[in-house]
Short mmCIF file of C-alpha atoms in Angstrom, two decimals:
data_model
loop_
_atom_site.label_atom_id
_atom_site.label_comp_id
_atom_site.label_asym_id
_atom_site.label_seq_id
_atom_site.Cartn_x
_atom_site.Cartn_y
_atom_site.Cartn_z
CA MET A 20 20.63 -0.01 -17.40
CA LYS A 21 19.48 -2.29 -14.56
CA THR A 22 18.40 -0.35 -11.48
CA TYR A 23 20.97 -2.01 -9.48
CA ASP A 24 24.05 -0.82 -11.59
CA LYS A 25 22.38 2.49 -11.95
CA ILE A 26 22.37 2.82 -7.99
CA ILE A 27 25.91 1.79 -7.72
CA LYS A 28 27.04 4.15 -10.73
CA ALA A 29 24.96 7.25 -8.99
CA ILE A 30 26.58 6.76 -5.59
CA GLU A 31 30.04 6.90 -7.11
CA LYS A 32 29.57 9.59 -9.40
CA ASN A 33 28.14 12.04 -7.05
CA ASN A 34 30.29 10.47 -4.26
CA SER A 35 27.10 10.63 -2.02
CA MET A 36 24.77 7.81 -0.65
CA LEU A 37 22.19 10.65 0.09
CA CYS A 38 18.61 10.26 -1.31
CA ILE A 39 16.24 13.05 -0.99
CA GLY A 40 12.73 12.10 -0.24
CA LEU A 41 10.13 14.48 -2.07
CA ASP A 42 7.51 14.34 0.64
CA SER A 43 6.22 17.65 -0.66
CA ASP A 44 3.36 18.22 1.64
CA ILE A 45 1.38 21.20 0.49
CA ASN A 46 1.06 22.99 3.94
CA LYS A 47 4.70 22.99 4.35
CA ILE A 48 6.14 24.20 1.15
CA PRO A 49 6.70 27.93 0.76
CA HIS A 50 3.41 29.99 0.53
CA PHE A 51 4.51 31.77 -2.41
CA VAL A 52 4.84 28.34 -4.36
CA ARG A 53 1.80 26.95 -2.74
CA ASN A 54 -0.57 29.30 -3.97
CA VAL A 55 0.40 29.30 -7.56
CA PRO A 56 -1.21 26.54 -10.14
CA GLY A 57 1.22 23.71 -10.40
CA GLY A 58 2.98 25.02 -7.20
CA MET A 59 3.97 21.34 -5.90
CA LEU A 60 5.51 20.44 -9.00
CA LEU A 61 7.41 23.75 -9.20
CA PHE A 62 8.69 23.26 -5.65
CA ASN A 63 9.79 19.64 -6.81
CA GLN A 64 11.66 20.75 -9.59
CA SER A 65 13.27 23.70 -7.86
CA ILE A 66 14.62 21.27 -5.09
CA ILE A 67 15.86 18.60 -7.91
CA GLU A 68 17.67 21.45 -9.93
CA SER A 69 19.24 22.72 -6.85
CA THR A 70 20.32 19.14 -5.57
CA ARG A 71 20.71 16.91 -8.34
CA ASP A 72 24.68 16.98 -8.08
CA LEU A 73 24.58 15.89 -4.48
CA VAL A 74 22.52 12.71 -4.44
CA CYS A 75 22.05 9.25 -5.80
CA ALA A 76 18.32 8.89 -5.72
CA TYR A 77 14.99 10.71 -5.30
CA LYS A 78 12.36 8.89 -3.40
CA ILE A 79 8.82 9.79 -4.07
CA ASN A 80 6.42 8.76 -1.38
CA PHE A 81 3.01 8.25 -3.29
CA ALA A 82 0.81 9.27 -0.40
CA PHE A 83 1.64 12.98 -0.82
CA TYR A 84 0.34 12.56 -4.35
CA GLU A 85 -2.46 10.09 -3.98
CA ARG A 86 -4.29 12.34 -1.82
CA TYR A 87 -4.66 14.99 -4.62
CA GLY A 88 -6.56 12.20 -6.96
CA ILE A 89 -6.00 12.86 -10.68
CA ASP A 90 -3.84 16.19 -10.15
CA GLY A 91 -1.70 14.50 -7.90
CA CYS A 92 -0.94 11.55 -10.25
CA ASP A 93 -0.30 14.30 -12.96
CA ILE A 94 2.28 16.13 -10.50
CA LEU A 95 3.77 12.73 -9.78
CA HIS A 96 4.24 11.89 -13.28
CA LYS A 97 5.81 15.12 -14.14
CA THR A 98 8.05 15.07 -11.09
CA ILE A 99 9.49 11.86 -12.09
CA GLU A 100 10.02 12.99 -15.72
CA SER A 101 12.07 16.21 -14.03
CA ILE A 102 14.63 13.58 -12.43
CA PRO A 103 17.80 13.41 -14.57
CA ASN A 104 18.43 9.96 -16.10
CA ASP A 105 21.41 9.15 -14.12
CA ILE A 106 19.67 9.62 -10.61
CA VAL A 107 17.49 6.73 -9.32
CA ILE A 108 13.82 6.97 -8.89
CA ILE A 109 12.56 5.15 -5.88
CA ALA A 110 8.72 5.04 -5.73
CA ASP A 111 8.06 4.73 -1.98
CA ALA A 112 4.54 3.12 -2.42
CA LYS A 113 4.74 0.35 0.28
CA ARG A 114 2.39 -1.78 -2.07
CA GLY A 115 1.55 -5.43 -1.84
CA ASP A 116 -1.39 -7.80 -2.56
CA ILE A 117 -2.33 -11.03 -3.60
CA GLY A 118 -0.22 -12.24 -6.51
CA ASN A 119 -2.64 -11.28 -9.50
CA THR A 120 -3.13 -7.75 -8.11
CA SER A 121 0.32 -7.19 -6.99
CA ASN A 122 1.13 -7.74 -10.72
CA PHE A 123 -0.80 -4.36 -11.36
CA TYR A 124 0.93 -2.46 -8.50
CA ALA A 125 4.36 -3.47 -10.17
CA THR A 126 3.22 -2.28 -13.41
CA ALA A 127 1.94 1.07 -12.11
CA ALA A 128 5.00 1.61 -10.08
CA PHE A 129 7.68 0.51 -12.74
CA ASN A 130 5.91 1.00 -16.28
CA ARG A 131 3.27 3.64 -15.85
CA PHE A 132 5.40 5.93 -13.27
CA GLY A 133 8.64 4.84 -14.72
CA SER A 134 10.43 4.29 -11.48
CA ASP A 135 13.49 2.40 -11.07
CA ALA A 136 12.68 0.90 -7.64
CA VAL A 137 9.54 0.39 -5.29
CA THR A 138 8.96 -0.27 -1.86
CA VAL A 139 6.80 -3.17 -0.98
CA ASN A 140 5.26 -4.33 2.24
CA PRO A 141 6.12 -8.14 3.09
CA TYR A 142 3.11 -8.83 5.42
CA MET A 143 1.24 -10.86 2.68
CA GLY A 144 4.16 -13.07 2.02
CA ARG A 145 5.95 -14.47 -0.83
CA ASP A 146 3.26 -14.46 -3.66
CA SER A 147 2.51 -10.83 -3.06
CA VAL A 148 6.04 -9.83 -3.33
CA GLU A 149 6.98 -12.06 -6.54
CA PRO A 150 5.42 -9.93 -9.21
CA PHE A 151 7.58 -7.06 -8.34
CA LEU A 152 10.53 -9.33 -8.56
CA ARG A 153 9.72 -10.81 -11.92
CA ASN A 154 11.00 -7.37 -13.30
CA GLU A 155 14.59 -8.22 -14.34
CA GLU A 156 15.46 -4.74 -14.71
CA LYS A 157 14.16 -2.82 -11.47
CA MET A 158 14.54 -3.14 -7.81
CA THR A 159 12.23 -3.99 -4.93
CA PHE A 160 12.81 -2.57 -1.42
CA LEU A 161 10.96 -4.81 1.04
CA LEU A 162 10.06 -3.21 4.61
CA ALA A 163 12.08 -5.07 7.07
CA LEU A 164 12.36 -2.59 10.08
CA THR A 165 10.91 0.58 9.71
CA SER A 166 12.00 3.64 11.39
CA ASN A 167 8.42 4.74 13.11
CA PRO A 168 7.61 3.89 16.64
CA GLY A 169 4.94 1.45 15.54
CA SER A 170 7.78 -0.71 14.07
CA ALA A 171 7.98 -2.28 17.76
CA ASP A 172 4.29 -3.34 17.58
CA PHE A 173 4.83 -6.33 15.06
CA GLN A 174 8.34 -6.35 13.06
CA LYS A 175 10.07 -6.88 16.51
CA LEU A 176 7.98 -9.65 17.77
CA GLU A 177 10.48 -12.62 18.27
CA SER A 178 9.62 -16.01 16.71
CA GLU A 179 11.66 -19.05 16.90
CA GLY A 180 14.36 -17.14 18.28
CA LYS A 181 14.61 -14.17 15.88
CA PRO A 182 12.42 -11.11 15.23
CA ILE A 183 9.87 -10.88 12.10
CA TYR A 184 12.16 -8.45 10.44
CA MET A 185 14.84 -11.03 10.40
CA HIS A 186 12.38 -13.61 9.38
CA VAL A 187 11.46 -11.14 6.43
CA VAL A 188 14.95 -10.71 5.37
CA GLU A 189 16.10 -14.39 5.68
CA LYS A 190 13.25 -15.84 3.91
CA SER A 191 12.97 -13.10 1.28
CA LEU A 192 16.74 -13.55 0.41
CA ARG A 193 15.82 -16.89 -1.09
CA TRP A 194 13.32 -15.36 -3.45
CA ALA A 195 15.91 -13.29 -5.52
CA ASP A 196 19.29 -12.22 -5.64
CA HIS A 197 20.73 -8.76 -4.47
CA ARG A 198 20.51 -7.19 -7.81
CA LYS A 199 16.79 -7.22 -7.59
CA LEU A 200 15.97 -7.13 -3.77
CA GLY A 201 16.85 -4.58 -1.21
CA TYR A 202 15.60 -4.06 2.08
CA VAL A 203 14.38 -0.75 4.20
CA VAL A 204 15.72 -0.61 7.41
CA GLY A 205 14.98 2.69 9.63
CA ALA A 206 17.96 4.67 10.67
CA THR A 207 16.63 4.75 14.20
CA HIS A 208 17.54 1.17 14.61
CA PRO A 209 21.47 0.94 14.23
CA GLU A 210 21.79 -2.36 16.10
CA GLU A 211 19.13 -3.91 14.22
CA LEU A 212 20.62 -2.34 10.74
CA ALA A 213 24.04 -4.12 11.82
CA ARG A 214 21.91 -7.40 12.16
CA VAL A 215 20.27 -7.12 8.66
CA ARG A 216 23.59 -6.28 7.22
CA SER A 217 25.22 -9.31 8.63
CA GLN A 218 22.73 -11.80 6.63
CA ALA A 219 22.19 -9.28 3.76
CA LYS A 220 25.70 -8.65 2.84
CA ASP A 221 25.29 -7.55 -0.80
CA ASN A 222 21.85 -6.17 -0.77
CA VAL A 223 21.05 -2.61 -1.06
CA LEU A 224 19.73 -0.97 2.10
CA LEU A 225 17.39 1.95 1.91
CA ILE A 226 17.62 3.75 5.15
CA PRO A 227 15.05 6.66 6.19
CA GLY A 228 14.72 8.21 9.45
CA ILE A 229 17.92 10.47 9.30
CA GLY A 230 17.04 14.27 10.09
CA THR A 231 13.76 15.12 11.65
CA GLN A 232 13.25 11.46 12.75
CA GLY A 233 16.24 11.56 14.82
CA GLY A 234 18.49 8.86 13.26
CA ASP A 235 22.26 9.20 13.50
CA ALA A 236 24.41 9.14 10.18
CA GLU A 237 27.50 7.81 11.89
CA ALA A 238 25.86 5.06 13.66
CA ILE A 239 24.31 4.16 10.81
CA LEU A 240 27.37 4.12 8.66
CA ARG A 241 29.15 2.01 11.33
CA ALA A 242 26.30 -0.45 11.18
CA ASN A 243 26.19 -0.86 7.58
CA ALA A 244 29.87 -2.08 7.42
CA GLY A 245 30.42 -0.49 3.89
CA GLY A 246 27.62 -2.38 2.23
CA PRO A 247 25.55 -0.50 -0.78
CA ALA A 248 23.11 1.98 0.77
CA ILE A 249 20.95 4.86 -0.02
CA VAL A 250 20.15 6.94 3.05
CA ASN A 251 17.01 9.06 2.81
CA VAL A 252 16.39 12.58 4.15
CA SER A 253 13.07 14.27 3.41
CA ARG A 254 11.81 17.06 5.74
CA SER A 255 15.32 18.41 6.97
CA ILE A 256 16.39 19.33 3.54
CA ILE A 257 13.06 20.06 1.46
CA PHE A 258 11.67 22.10 4.10
CA ALA A 259 14.87 23.95 5.06
CA SER A 260 13.45 27.38 4.41
CA GLU A 261 9.93 28.82 3.81
CA ASN A 262 11.24 31.82 1.93
CA ALA A 263 12.15 32.80 -1.58
CA ASP A 264 15.57 31.07 -0.73
CA PHE A 265 13.96 27.76 -0.11
CA ALA A 266 15.84 25.79 -2.90
CA GLU A 267 19.05 27.44 -2.10
CA GLN A 268 18.82 26.40 1.64
CA ALA A 269 17.80 22.94 0.64
CA ARG A 270 21.10 22.53 -1.35
CA ARG A 271 22.99 24.02 1.71
CA ARG A 272 21.31 21.23 3.88
CA ALA A 273 21.88 18.68 1.22
CA ILE A 274 25.60 19.40 1.35
CA GLU A 275 25.94 19.10 4.91
CA PHE A 276 24.16 15.45 4.64
CA LYS A 277 26.26 14.72 1.75
CA LYS A 278 29.49 15.23 3.89
CA LEU A 279 28.12 12.82 6.41
CA LEU A 280 27.14 10.34 3.50
CA SER A 281 30.17 10.31 1.13
CA VAL A 282 31.74 7.02 0.03
CA MET B 13 -24.32 8.04 8.37
CA LYS B 14 -21.34 6.12 9.86
CA THR B 15 -19.89 3.47 7.75
CA TYR B 16 -20.57 0.79 10.73
CA ASP B 17 -24.25 1.82 10.74
CA LYS B 18 -24.41 1.71 6.88
CA ILE B 19 -22.93 -1.76 6.76
CA ILE B 20 -25.55 -3.05 9.49
CA LYS B 21 -28.46 -1.71 7.27
CA ALA B 22 -27.25 -2.64 3.83
CA ILE B 23 -26.64 -6.20 5.17
CA GLU B 24 -30.41 -6.02 6.41
CA LYS B 25 -32.02 -4.11 3.52
CA ASN B 26 -30.63 -6.56 0.99
CA ASN B 27 -30.58 -9.77 2.86
CA SER B 28 -26.97 -10.13 1.94
CA MET B 29 -23.36 -10.27 3.28
CA LEU B 30 -22.21 -10.50 -0.47
CA CYS B 31 -19.83 -8.02 -1.38
CA ILE B 32 -18.57 -7.76 -5.01
CA GLY B 33 -15.01 -7.13 -5.66
CA LEU B 34 -14.96 -4.90 -8.85
CA ASP B 35 -11.39 -6.26 -9.81
CA SER B 36 -11.67 -5.19 -13.47
CA ASP B 37 -9.00 -6.57 -15.16
CA ILE B 38 -8.93 -5.02 -18.72
CA ASN B 39 -7.75 -8.33 -20.20
CA LYS B 40 -10.56 -10.23 -18.67
CA ILE B 41 -13.79 -7.91 -19.25
CA PRO B 42 -15.58 -8.91 -22.68
CA HIS B 43 -13.88 -7.89 -25.74
CA PHE B 44 -16.72 -5.75 -26.97
CA VAL B 45 -16.34 -3.52 -23.68
CA ARG B 46 -12.77 -3.76 -23.61
CA ASN B 47 -12.19 -2.04 -27.14
CA VAL B 48 -14.26 1.04 -26.45
CA PRO B 49 -13.23 4.20 -24.66
CA GLY B 50 -14.23 4.08 -21.15
CA GLY B 51 -14.89 0.48 -21.53
CA MET B 52 -13.66 -0.47 -18.01
CA LEU B 53 -16.15 2.29 -16.36
CA LEU B 54 -18.98 1.02 -18.69
CA PHE B 55 -18.17 -2.68 -17.38
CA ASN B 56 -18.31 -1.64 -13.80
CA GLN B 57 -21.30 0.35 -14.13
CA SER B 58 -22.78 -2.61 -15.94
CA ILE B 59 -22.01 -4.78 -13.12
CA ILE B 60 -23.32 -2.33 -10.21
CA GLU B 61 -26.47 -1.81 -12.16
CA SER B 62 -27.26 -5.42 -12.36
CA THR B 63 -26.33 -6.53 -8.99
CA ARG B 64 -27.02 -3.46 -6.61
CA ASP B 65 -29.95 -5.22 -4.88
CA LEU B 66 -28.06 -8.14 -4.21
CA VAL B 67 -24.98 -6.85 -2.13
CA CYS B 68 -24.21 -4.93 0.82
CA ALA B 69 -20.92 -3.56 -0.15
CA TYR B 70 -18.65 -3.22 -3.54
CA LYS B 71 -14.95 -3.66 -3.05
CA ILE B 72 -12.69 -1.70 -5.39
CA ASN B 73 -9.05 -2.91 -5.32
CA PHE B 74 -7.11 0.27 -6.40
CA ALA B 75 -4.24 -1.69 -8.13
CA PHE B 76 -6.76 -2.39 -11.10
CA TYR B 77 -6.97 1.39 -11.26
CA GLU B 78 -3.45 2.64 -10.33
CA ARG B 79 -1.90 0.72 -13.25
CA TYR B 80 -3.65 2.99 -15.64
CA GLY B 81 -2.25 6.29 -13.95
CA ILE B 82 -4.40 9.35 -14.48
CA ASP B 83 -7.03 7.58 -16.48
CA GLY B 84 -7.36 4.85 -14.02
CA CYS B 85 -7.66 7.46 -11.24
CA ASP B 86 -10.64 8.88 -13.21
CA ILE B 87 -12.34 5.43 -13.72
CA LEU B 88 -11.82 5.02 -10.23
CA HIS B 89 -13.71 8.40 -9.11
CA LYS B 90 -16.49 7.68 -11.61
CA THR B 91 -16.89 3.96 -10.66
CA ILE B 92 -17.34 5.01 -7.09
CA GLU B 93 -20.05 7.63 -7.95
CA SER B 94 -21.93 5.17 -9.66
CA ILE B 95 -22.55 3.02 -6.38
CA PRO B 96 -25.89 3.65 -4.80
CA ASN B 97 -25.83 5.87 -1.45
CA ASP B 98 -27.08 3.10 0.63
CA ILE B 99 -24.48 0.33 -0.38
CA VAL B 100 -21.00 0.44 1.13
CA ILE B 101 -17.93 1.15 -0.81
CA ILE B 102 -14.64 -0.13 0.24
CA ALA B 103 -11.52 1.09 -1.05
CA ASP B 104 -9.22 -2.06 -1.09
CA ALA B 105 -5.73 -0.03 -1.10
CA LYS B 106 -4.01 -2.19 1.63
CA ARG B 107 -1.93 1.20 2.60
CA GLY B 108 -0.06 2.03 5.64
CA ASP B 109 3.10 4.29 6.27
CA ILE B 110 4.56 6.23 8.92
CA GLY B 111 2.27 8.40 10.85
CA ASN B 112 2.34 11.77 9.04
CA THR B 113 2.08 10.01 5.76
CA SER B 114 -0.78 7.54 6.45
CA ASN B 115 -2.78 10.59 7.18
CA PHE B 116 -2.50 11.36 3.51
CA TYR B 117 -3.45 7.89 2.48
CA ALA B 118 -6.44 8.18 4.79
CA THR B 119 -7.52 11.52 3.10
CA ALA B 120 -7.14 9.95 -0.49
CA ALA B 121 -9.32 6.91 0.39
CA PHE B 122 -11.98 8.53 2.44
CA ASN B 123 -12.24 11.98 0.96
CA ARG B 124 -10.68 12.18 -2.23
CA PHE B 125 -12.21 9.05 -3.58
CA GLY B 126 -15.31 9.23 -0.95
CA SER B 127 -15.09 5.43 -0.01
CA ASP B 128 -16.63 4.32 3.23
CA ALA B 129 -13.86 2.04 4.52
CA VAL B 130 -10.37 1.26 3.80
CA THR B 131 -8.18 -1.84 3.99
CA VAL B 132 -4.95 -1.18 5.85
CA ASN B 133 -1.71 -3.05 6.29
CA PRO B 134 -0.64 -3.75 9.93
CA TYR B 135 3.02 -4.30 9.56
CA MET B 136 4.29 -0.88 10.35
CA GLY B 137 2.12 -0.69 13.66
CA ARG B 138 0.01 1.80 15.69
CA ASP B 139 1.12 4.79 14.46
CA SER B 140 0.53 3.88 10.69
CA VAL B 141 -3.02 2.79 11.52
CA GLU B 142 -4.24 5.41 13.75
CA PRO B 143 -4.64 8.15 11.28
CA PHE B 144 -7.16 6.16 9.45
CA LEU B 145 -8.91 5.52 12.75
CA ARG B 146 -9.03 9.19 13.78
CA ASN B 147 -12.11 9.41 11.11
CA GLU B 148 -15.05 9.17 13.38
CA GLU B 149 -17.29 8.34 10.48
CA LYS B 150 -15.66 5.64 8.41
CA MET B 151 -14.22 2.49 8.89
CA THR B 152 -10.85 0.70 8.71
CA PHE B 153 -10.29 -3.14 7.83
CA LEU B 154 -6.96 -4.30 9.36
CA LEU B 155 -5.19 -7.08 7.07
CA ALA B 156 -5.17 -10.07 9.73
CA LEU B 157 -4.93 -13.14 7.85
CA THR B 158 -5.03 -12.72 4.18
CA SER B 159 -6.39 -15.47 1.97
CA ASN B 160 -3.29 -15.91 -0.30
CA PRO B 161 -0.63 -18.73 0.14
CA GLY B 162 1.88 -16.22 1.18
CA SER B 163 -0.13 -15.78 4.43
CA ALA B 164 1.77 -18.48 5.86
CA ASP B 165 5.05 -16.72 5.32
CA PHE B 166 5.01 -14.21 8.35
CA GLN B 167 1.05 -13.84 9.33
CA LYS B 168 1.03 -17.30 10.85
CA LEU B 169 4.50 -17.10 12.39
CA GLU B 170 4.16 -18.03 16.28
CA SER B 171 5.29 -15.40 18.94
CA GLU B 172 4.66 -15.45 22.76
CA GLY B 173 2.23 -18.56 22.02
CA LYS B 174 0.17 -17.19 19.17
CA PRO B 175 0.37 -16.35 15.70
CA ILE B 176 1.24 -13.05 14.35
CA TYR B 177 -2.28 -12.19 12.94
CA MET B 178 -3.67 -12.78 16.64
CA HIS B 179 -1.11 -10.37 17.73
CA VAL B 180 -2.54 -7.86 15.14
CA VAL B 181 -6.19 -8.35 16.18
CA GLU B 182 -5.58 -8.28 20.05
CA LYS B 183 -3.26 -5.34 19.83
CA SER B 184 -5.28 -3.25 17.63
CA LEU B 185 -8.60 -4.11 19.38
CA ARG B 186 -7.11 -1.75 22.04
CA TRP B 187 -6.76 1.29 19.44
CA ALA B 188 -10.26 1.76 18.51
CA ASP B 189 -13.73 0.26 19.11
CA HIS B 190 -15.91 -2.13 16.61
CA ARG B 191 -17.42 0.78 14.87
CA LYS B 192 -14.31 2.15 13.53
CA LEU B 193 -12.18 -1.00 13.24
CA GLY B 194 -12.73 -4.37 11.42
CA TYR B 195 -10.51 -7.36 10.39
CA VAL B 196 -9.81 -8.96 6.82
CA VAL B 197 -9.65 -12.61 7.31
CA GLY B 198 -9.32 -14.88 4.18
CA ALA B 199 -12.13 -17.38 3.49
CA THR B 200 -9.57 -20.04 2.98
CA HIS B 201 -8.82 -20.33 6.76
CA PRO B 202 -11.96 -21.10 8.49
CA GLU B 203 -10.33 -22.20 11.63
CA GLU B 204 -8.45 -19.19 12.15
CA LEU B 205 -11.29 -16.96 11.22
CA ALA B 206 -13.09 -18.66 14.08
CA ARG B 207 -10.15 -17.79 16.34
CA VAL B 208 -10.32 -14.12 15.10
CA ARG B 209 -13.95 -14.03 16.01
CA SER B 210 -13.69 -15.28 19.49
CA GLN B 211 -11.61 -12.25 20.30
CA ALA B 212 -13.06 -9.86 18.09
CA LYS B 213 -16.88 -10.51 18.85
CA ASP B 214 -18.20 -7.29 17.51
CA ASN B 215 -16.07 -6.22 14.83
CA VAL B 216 -16.81 -6.61 11.26
CA LEU B 217 -14.99 -9.22 9.36
CA LEU B 218 -14.14 -8.49 5.59
CA ILE B 219 -13.74 -12.09 4.20
CA PRO B 220 -12.28 -12.33 0.71
CA GLY B 221 -11.44 -15.69 -0.92
CA ILE B 222 -14.59 -17.41 -1.70
CA GLY B 223 -15.19 -18.63 -5.52
CA THR B 224 -11.87 -18.69 -7.57
CA GLN B 225 -9.89 -18.62 -4.47
CA GLY B 226 -11.51 -21.74 -3.21
CA GLY B 227 -12.94 -20.63 0.18
CA ASP B 228 -16.02 -22.58 1.54
CA ALA B 229 -18.93 -20.25 2.11
CA GLU B 230 -20.76 -22.75 4.78
CA ALA B 231 -17.55 -23.22 6.74
CA ILE B 232 -16.91 -19.56 6.82
CA LEU B 233 -20.29 -18.80 8.12
CA ARG B 234 -20.07 -21.49 10.89
CA ALA B 235 -16.87 -20.18 11.92
CA ASN B 236 -18.18 -16.54 12.02
CA ALA B 237 -20.72 -17.47 14.55
CA GLY B 238 -23.24 -14.81 13.33
CA GLY B 239 -21.06 -11.60 13.80
CA PRO B 240 -21.02 -8.93 11.45
CA ALA B 241 -19.43 -9.89 8.29
CA ILE B 242 -18.96 -9.04 4.57
CA VAL B 243 -17.89 -11.73 2.12
CA ASN B 244 -16.23 -10.57 -0.88
CA VAL B 245 -16.36 -12.48 -4.19
CA SER B 246 -14.69 -10.79 -7.38
CA ARG B 247 -13.66 -12.77 -10.31
CA SER B 248 -16.31 -15.58 -10.08
CA ILE B 249 -19.22 -13.24 -10.37
CA ILE B 250 -17.92 -10.36 -12.68
CA PHE B 251 -16.12 -12.73 -15.30
CA ALA B 252 -19.12 -14.88 -15.08
CA SER B 253 -19.51 -14.41 -18.95
CA GLU B 254 -17.20 -12.85 -22.05
CA ASN B 255 -20.07 -12.18 -24.13
CA ALA B 256 -22.94 -9.43 -24.38
CA ASP B 257 -24.91 -11.08 -21.39
CA PHE B 258 -22.02 -10.73 -19.03
CA ALA B 259 -23.85 -8.60 -16.62
CA GLU B 260 -27.18 -10.64 -16.73
CA GLN B 261 -24.72 -13.76 -16.21
CA ALA B 262 -23.00 -11.58 -13.35
CA ARG B 263 -26.60 -11.36 -11.82
CA ARG B 264 -27.34 -14.92 -12.02
CA ARG B 265 -24.01 -15.68 -10.13
CA ALA B 266 -24.44 -13.10 -7.57
CA ILE B 267 -28.04 -14.62 -6.65
CA GLU B 268 -26.27 -18.13 -6.30
CA PHE B 269 -23.67 -16.34 -3.93
CA LYS B 270 -26.38 -14.13 -2.26
CA LYS B 271 -28.36 -17.35 -1.28
CA LEU B 272 -25.29 -18.75 0.40
CA LEU B 273 -24.77 -15.47 2.37
CA SER B 274 -28.10 -14.33 3.25
CA VAL B 275 -28.55 -13.20 7.07
#
C-alpha cells in the first residue's frame, strides 16, 4: 500500500493523529532496561506494544541509533521490524545531498531500513530532494519550519515578500503531488502552520514539538484546518516514568495525547 | 592534535590542498573488486594506499555506506581506520537536527566513527549546529553554497540585500572561531566563493565540485585568495579506471590534480 493511503487509514483506524517519536536516549530510559544487553530495543518494543492501538505512526530519529554505530544500526532494524504493518514508520533522518548521493540516502531509508516515509532537509534544493520523490510508494516530508529556536535564523528570513520556509513549500509543491510530498512544521508556530496549510491544502503535515517543546495541540489543530496531519510527541510519552511501570505510564500519557488528537 | 592544526600540517607536508572523496559507489568500482566479499573496503584501502602522499584529507560521504545498513557501517569504520594518522578525515554527513538530537550526530561522527571534521546542514539554525561546535578538538564545515544545480533554489535567494548563504556565513561566524568552523562552498561558484572568503578570511573552505561536476581549479584558487582550503575531487580520481590498474590510474589522476592544488 502507498504510504499516503496507509497514513489516512491508520489515522482512521485508531482515530488518532498521534505519532510517537522513539527518541530512545539511553541515558533517559529506565535503569533496569538500560543495563541489560539489548535494553534500548527492549525499551522500544515495550513502548510499541503498549501504544500501538493509540497511534497512526512511529517516528524514529536516526541520530539516537547512529551514535551507537553498528549496534545502533541493528537496534534500528529490529525496532522497525517490531512496528505493526498497519502503522506508519517515519525515518526522521533529515538527509539530503547532491542528486547522485541522495539516491543512496533514499535507498537506505526506504529499502534498507524499510521505512514508509523519510524527513529531508531542503537546503540543497530540487536535485537533492527528487531522488526521494522518485519512489512511487513512499512519502517524503520536507523540513519547512522546524520546532526549535534556531528555526528563526534562516527559515524565517524574508525574501521577495515571503519567508524562506514558504519558498520551500511553494517551490516544492511543483516537484511532486500531495501523495508523495508532505511538510514538517513545528507545533511551536501555529500562525505559520496556518500559512503553510493555506498553500499546501492536501499535503500531510508532520508536526513535532507538542509536549516537552511546548507546542499547544488545540492551537495547532485550529491552524491545521482539518487537513491530513501527523502530530509527533516523543519525550513526554516515552519517558513518562523511570520505573518498572514505564510502558504502562507511556500508555497513560499516550491516551491523554490521543484524546487531544482524535479526528 | 586539533583538526585545524592537522589540516594546516597535512596541506604543508604533502604540499597539497587535494582531498579525495571516497564516494565508493559499488556499481562503479571495478568488477573484480566488486564481486569479492569486502570488495568496497578493499577498493577504498587500495585508493588510500596509492594516494596517501598526495592529499591533505579524505572525505567520506556517509550515504554510500548507510545504504548497506550494518555492513556499510562496518566498511565505514574500517575505511576510516585505514587512513594514516596525519591525514584529515572528513565525515561528509550533512547532518543537523534540534539541539538535543544534534548532540548524538556529533557523537556519531566524532567519537563513534573517529572523524576529524564533519559537514553540517545549517537550515535548522544555531541550536542545531552548536552541539558540533562544542567539541574543542574537531571541526565543523557548515554548508554555505553547495556545488549542485539545486543550490540556486534556496541558498541564493536574497534577503535583506544578501543571499541566504551569506546569512549563513555571517551569522555563524559569531558562533565559533575559525579553528572550529569552516564552510562548504562549491567549486562551481567562483565569484560567490570570493564573496564568502572576503567575510571568512581565516576559515577553512571545503570546496567540492572540481572534476566531474565541472568546477575550474584555477578560478577557484584565485577566488580563494590564498586562504586555507581543502579541494575535494571524488569520481574523477577514484573511478579513473575500471581495470586491475584502478589504483595506479587513480594515483596518476591524483598527481594531476595535486599539481593544480599545490600551495
